[in-house]
Amino acid sequence: EPEVTQTPSHQVTQMGQEVILRCVPISNHLYFYWYRQILGQKVEFLVSFYNNEISEKSEIFDDQFSVERPDGSNFTLKIRSTKLEDSAMYFCASSEFGTVGYGYTFGSGTRLTVV
Amino acid sequence: GESVGLHLPTLSVQEGDNSIINCAYSNSASDYFIWYKQESGKGPQFIIDIRSNMDKRQGQRVTVLLNKTVKHLSLQIAATQPGDSAVYFCAETGSNYQLIWGAGTKLIIKP
């Protein structure tokens, strides 16, 4: 079964440093998303991306965050200057038609720890 | 505002028994609801969905019930197995069609 792949699985970074989280969506999917989940809390939407541009973003997705599709397979989330409160699991997701539900597939996540 | 919440943070069930996980939502305009299963160290996995024009939908060993009158959603798992141990999230589509998630219920299976 096709999977969304995220790397690394765990990243530790110093406060103020830049991090790039990487995702390889399912190959025929056209819509890409980032979510985060602070430990023990609910999943929160960050951003959606389609046709090489952001289609929606939440209040969490401020100027410190950016997304990019640098080539035909990767989808990245960059945090410019990390803060302690950025520590969370970050999930990438992709879908073929932009609809939620079956076929909207999540990766296993990257655990980001900011120290 | 829009919000989705769960009644119980942890549910312990004997292996073989049926599990019922509950969820309350506040946005009466939501028209699509999804249950996700999240196993330790993994991303959320789609289990089952239901649209607001239905009140019940069945899958393999799972049933989702929707009561729009009281804005309540439940997930029933029949004959619970050890592999069902996970955190279960309900989610709804808000006005922007993005997922709004509940806080999650941890299902523990007792042998």
JSON list of C-alpha atoms in Angstrom, two decimals, chain A residues 16-98:
[
{"chain": "A", "resi": 16, "resn": "GLY", "atom": "CA", "xyz": [16.89, 29.58, 17.43]},
{"chain": "A", "resi": 17, "resn": "GLN", "atom": "CA", "xyz": [18.17, 27.12, 14.85]},
{"chain": "A", "resi": 18, "resn": "GLU", "atom": "CA", "xyz": [16.48, 26.42, 11.54]},
{"chain": "A", "resi": 19, "resn": "VAL", "atom": "CA", "xyz": [15.05, 22.98, 10.85]},
{"chain": "A", "resi": 20, "resn": "ILE", "atom": "CA", "xyz": [13.73, 21.38, 7.70]},
{"chain": "A", "resi": 21, "resn": "LEU", "atom": "CA", "xyz": [11.32, 18.48, 7.96]},
{"chain": "A", "resi": 22, "resn": "ARG", "atom": "CA", "xyz": [11.02, 16.34, 4.88]},
{"chain": "A", "resi": 23, "resn": "CYS", "atom": "CA", "xyz": [8.14, 14.42, 3.40]},
{"chain": "A", "resi": 24, "resn": "VAL", "atom": "CA", "xyz": [7.67, 12.29, 0.31]},
{"chain": "A", "resi": 25, "resn": "PRO", "atom": "CA", "xyz": [3.95, 12.22, -0.49]},
{"chain": "A", "resi": 26, "resn": "ILE", "atom": "CA", "xyz": [2.26, 9.44, -2.40]},
{"chain": "A", "resi": 27, "resn": "SER", "atom": "CA", "xyz": [3.35, 9.77, -6.00]},
{"chain": "A", "resi": 28, "resn": "ASN", "atom": "CA", "xyz": [0.01, 10.48, -7.71]},
{"chain": "A", "resi": 29, "resn": "HIS", "atom": "CA", "xyz": [-1.25, 12.81, -4.98]},
{"chain": "A", "resi": 30, "resn": "LEU", "atom": "CA", "xyz": [-1.55, 16.49, -5.75]},
{"chain": "A", "resi": 31, "resn": "TYR", "atom": "CA", "xyz": [-2.53, 17.98, -2.38]},
{"chain": "A", "resi": 32, "resn": "PHE", "atom": "CA", "xyz": [-0.12, 18.16, 0.52]},
{"chain": "A", "resi": 33, "resn": "TYR", "atom": "CA", "xyz": [-0.52, 19.10, 4.14]},
{"chain": "A", "resi": 34, "resn": "TRP", "atom": "CA", "xyz": [1.36, 19.60, 7.37]},
{"chain": "A", "resi": 35, "resn": "TYR", "atom": "CA", "xyz": [-0.11, 19.04, 10.81]},
{"chain": "A", "resi": 36, "resn": "ARG", "atom": "CA", "xyz": [1.42, 19.13, 14.24]},
{"chain": "A", "resi": 37, "resn": "GLN", "atom": "CA", "xyz": [0.60, 17.36, 17.47]},
{"chain": "A", "resi": 38, "resn": "ILE", "atom": "CA", "xyz": [2.01, 18.62, 20.74]},
{"chain": "A", "resi": 39, "resn": "LEU", "atom": "CA", "xyz": [2.58, 15.72, 23.11]},
{"chain": "A", "resi": 40, "resn": "GLY", "atom": "CA", "xyz": [-0.70, 14.45, 24.53]},
{"chain": "A", "resi": 41, "resn": "GLN", "atom": "CA", "xyz": [-2.78, 16.97, 22.64]},
{"chain": "A", "resi": 42, "resn": "LYS", "atom": "CA", "xyz": [-4.92, 16.94, 19.54]},
{"chain": "A", "resi": 43, "resn": "VAL", "atom": "CA", "xyz": [-3.69, 17.18, 16.00]},
{"chain": "A", "resi": 44, "resn": "GLU", "atom": "CA", "xyz": [-3.65, 20.74, 14.60]},
{"chain": "A", "resi": 45, "resn": "PHE", "atom": "CA", "xyz": [-3.73, 21.81, 10.99]},
{"chain": "A", "resi": 46, "resn": "LEU", "atom": "CA", "xyz": [-0.82, 23.96, 9.82]},
{"chain": "A", "resi": 47, "resn": "VAL", "atom": "CA", "xyz": [-0.96, 24.35, 6.05]},
{"chain": "A", "resi": 48, "resn": "SER", "atom": "CA", "xyz": [-2.23, 22.91, 2.79]},
{"chain": "A", "resi": 49, "resn": "PHE", "atom": "CA", "xyz": [-0.39, 23.12, -0.52]},
{"chain": "A", "resi": 50, "resn": "TYR", "atom": "CA", "xyz": [-1.56, 22.60, -4.08]},
{"chain": "A", "resi": 51, "resn": "ASN", "atom": "CA", "xyz": [-0.21, 23.53, -7.47]},
{"chain": "A", "resi": 52, "resn": "ASN", "atom": "CA", "xyz": [3.00, 24.88, -5.98]},
{"chain": "A", "resi": 53, "resn": "GLU", "atom": "CA", "xyz": [1.36, 27.32, -3.64]},
{"chain": "A", "resi": 54, "resn": "ILE", "atom": "CA", "xyz": [-0.20, 27.48, -0.22]},
{"chain": "A", "resi": 55, "resn": "SER", "atom": "CA", "xyz": [-3.96, 27.07, -0.44]},
{"chain": "A", "resi": 56, "resn": "GLU", "atom": "CA", "xyz": [-4.76, 27.47, 3.26]},
{"chain": "A", "resi": 57, "resn": "LYS", "atom": "CA", "xyz": [-2.89, 28.03, 6.47]},
{"chain": "A", "resi": 58, "resn": "SER", "atom": "CA", "xyz": [-3.78, 28.25, 10.13]},
{"chain": "A", "resi": 59, "resn": "GLU", "atom": "CA", "xyz": [-2.90, 30.89, 12.71]},
{"chain": "A", "resi": 60, "resn": "ILE", "atom": "CA", "xyz": [-0.07, 28.65, 13.89]},
{"chain": "A", "resi": 61, "resn": "PHE", "atom": "CA", "xyz": [1.62, 28.90, 10.50]},
{"chain": "A", "resi": 62, "resn": "ASP", "atom": "CA", "xyz": [3.26, 32.29, 11.00]},
{"chain": "A", "resi": 63, "resn": "ASP", "atom": "CA", "xyz": [6.26, 33.89, 9.29]},
{"chain": "A", "resi": 64, "resn": "GLN", "atom": "CA", "xyz": [8.61, 31.43, 10.98]},
{"chain": "A", "resi": 65, "resn": "PHE", "atom": "CA", "xyz": [7.16, 28.62, 8.89]},
{"chain": "A", "resi": 66, "resn": "SER", "atom": "CA", "xyz": [7.47, 27.97, 5.19]},
{"chain": "A", "resi": 67, "resn": "VAL", "atom": "CA", "xyz": [6.77, 25.07, 2.86]},
{"chain": "A", "resi": 68, "resn": "GLU", "atom": "CA", "xyz": [8.32, 24.09, -0.40]},
{"chain": "A", "resi": 69, "resn": "ARG", "atom": "CA", "xyz": [8.13, 21.43, -3.04]},
{"chain": "A", "resi": 70, "resn": "PRO", "atom": "CA", "xyz": [11.75, 21.60, -4.23]},
{"chain": "A", "resi": 71, "resn": "ASP", "atom": "CA", "xyz": [11.40, 18.79, -6.75]},
{"chain": "A", "resi": 72, "resn": "GLY", "atom": "CA", "xyz": [8.82, 16.34, -8.03]},
{"chain": "A", "resi": 73, "resn": "SER", "atom": "CA", "xyz": [8.85, 14.14, -4.96]},
{"chain": "A", "resi": 74, "resn": "ASN", "atom": "CA", "xyz": [9.68, 16.06, -1.78]},
{"chain": "A", "resi": 75, "resn": "PHE", "atom": "CA", "xyz": [7.53, 18.40, 0.29]},
{"chain": "A", "resi": 76, "resn": "THR", "atom": "CA", "xyz": [9.32, 20.24, 3.08]},
{"chain": "A", "resi": 77, "resn": "LEU", "atom": "CA", "xyz": [8.39, 22.25, 6.15]},
{"chain": "A", "resi": 78, "resn": "LYS", "atom": "CA", "xyz": [10.95, 24.78, 7.32]},
{"chain": "A", "resi": 79, "resn": "ILE", "atom": "CA", "xyz": [10.93, 26.43, 10.71]},
{"chain": "A", "resi": 80, "resn": "ARG", "atom": "CA", "xyz": [13.24, 29.43, 10.50]},
{"chain": "A", "resi": 81, "resn": "SER", "atom": "CA", "xyz": [14.10, 30.05, 14.13]},
{"chain": "A", "resi": 82, "resn": "THR", "atom": "CA", "xyz": [12.82, 27.33, 16.39]},
{"chain": "A", "resi": 83, "resn": "LYS", "atom": "CA", "xyz": [11.26, 28.02, 19.76]},
{"chain": "A", "resi": 84, "resn": "LEU", "atom": "CA", "xyz": [10.76, 25.66, 22.67]},
{"chain": "A", "resi": 85, "resn": "GLU", "atom": "CA", "xyz": [7.03, 25.58, 21.96]},
{"chain": "A", "resi": 86, "resn": "ASP", "atom": "CA", "xyz": [7.69, 24.22, 18.47]},
{"chain": "A", "resi": 87, "resn": "SER", "atom": "CA", "xyz": [8.48, 20.87, 20.08]},
{"chain": "A", "resi": 88, "resn": "ALA", "atom": "CA", "xyz": [5.86, 18.49, 18.71]},
{"chain": "A", "resi": 89, "resn": "MET", "atom": "CA", "xyz": [5.18, 15.66, 16.29]},
{"chain": "A", "resi": 90, "resn": "TYR", "atom": "CA", "xyz": [4.85, 17.00, 12.77]},
{"chain": "A", "resi": 91, "resn": "PHE", "atom": "CA", "xyz": [2.76, 14.97, 10.37]},
{"chain": "A", "resi": 92, "resn": "CYS", "atom": "CA", "xyz": [2.75, 15.30, 6.63]},
{"chain": "A", "resi": 93, "resn": "ALA", "atom": "CA", "xyz": [-0.31, 14.15, 4.70]},
{"chain": "A", "resi": 94, "resn": "SER", "atom": "CA", "xyz": [-1.26, 13.93, 1.06]},
{"chain": "A", "resi": 95, "resn": "SER", "atom": "CA", "xyz": [-4.41, 13.31, -0.93]},
{"chain": "A", "resi": 96, "resn": "GLU", "atom": "CA", "xyz": [-5.20, 12.77, -4.58]},
{"chain": "A", "resi": 97, "resn": "PHE", "atom": "CA", "xyz": [-8.30, 14.95, -4.87]},
{"chain": "A", "resi": 98, "resn": "GLY", "atom": "CA", "xyz": [-7.98, 17.36, -1.98]}
]
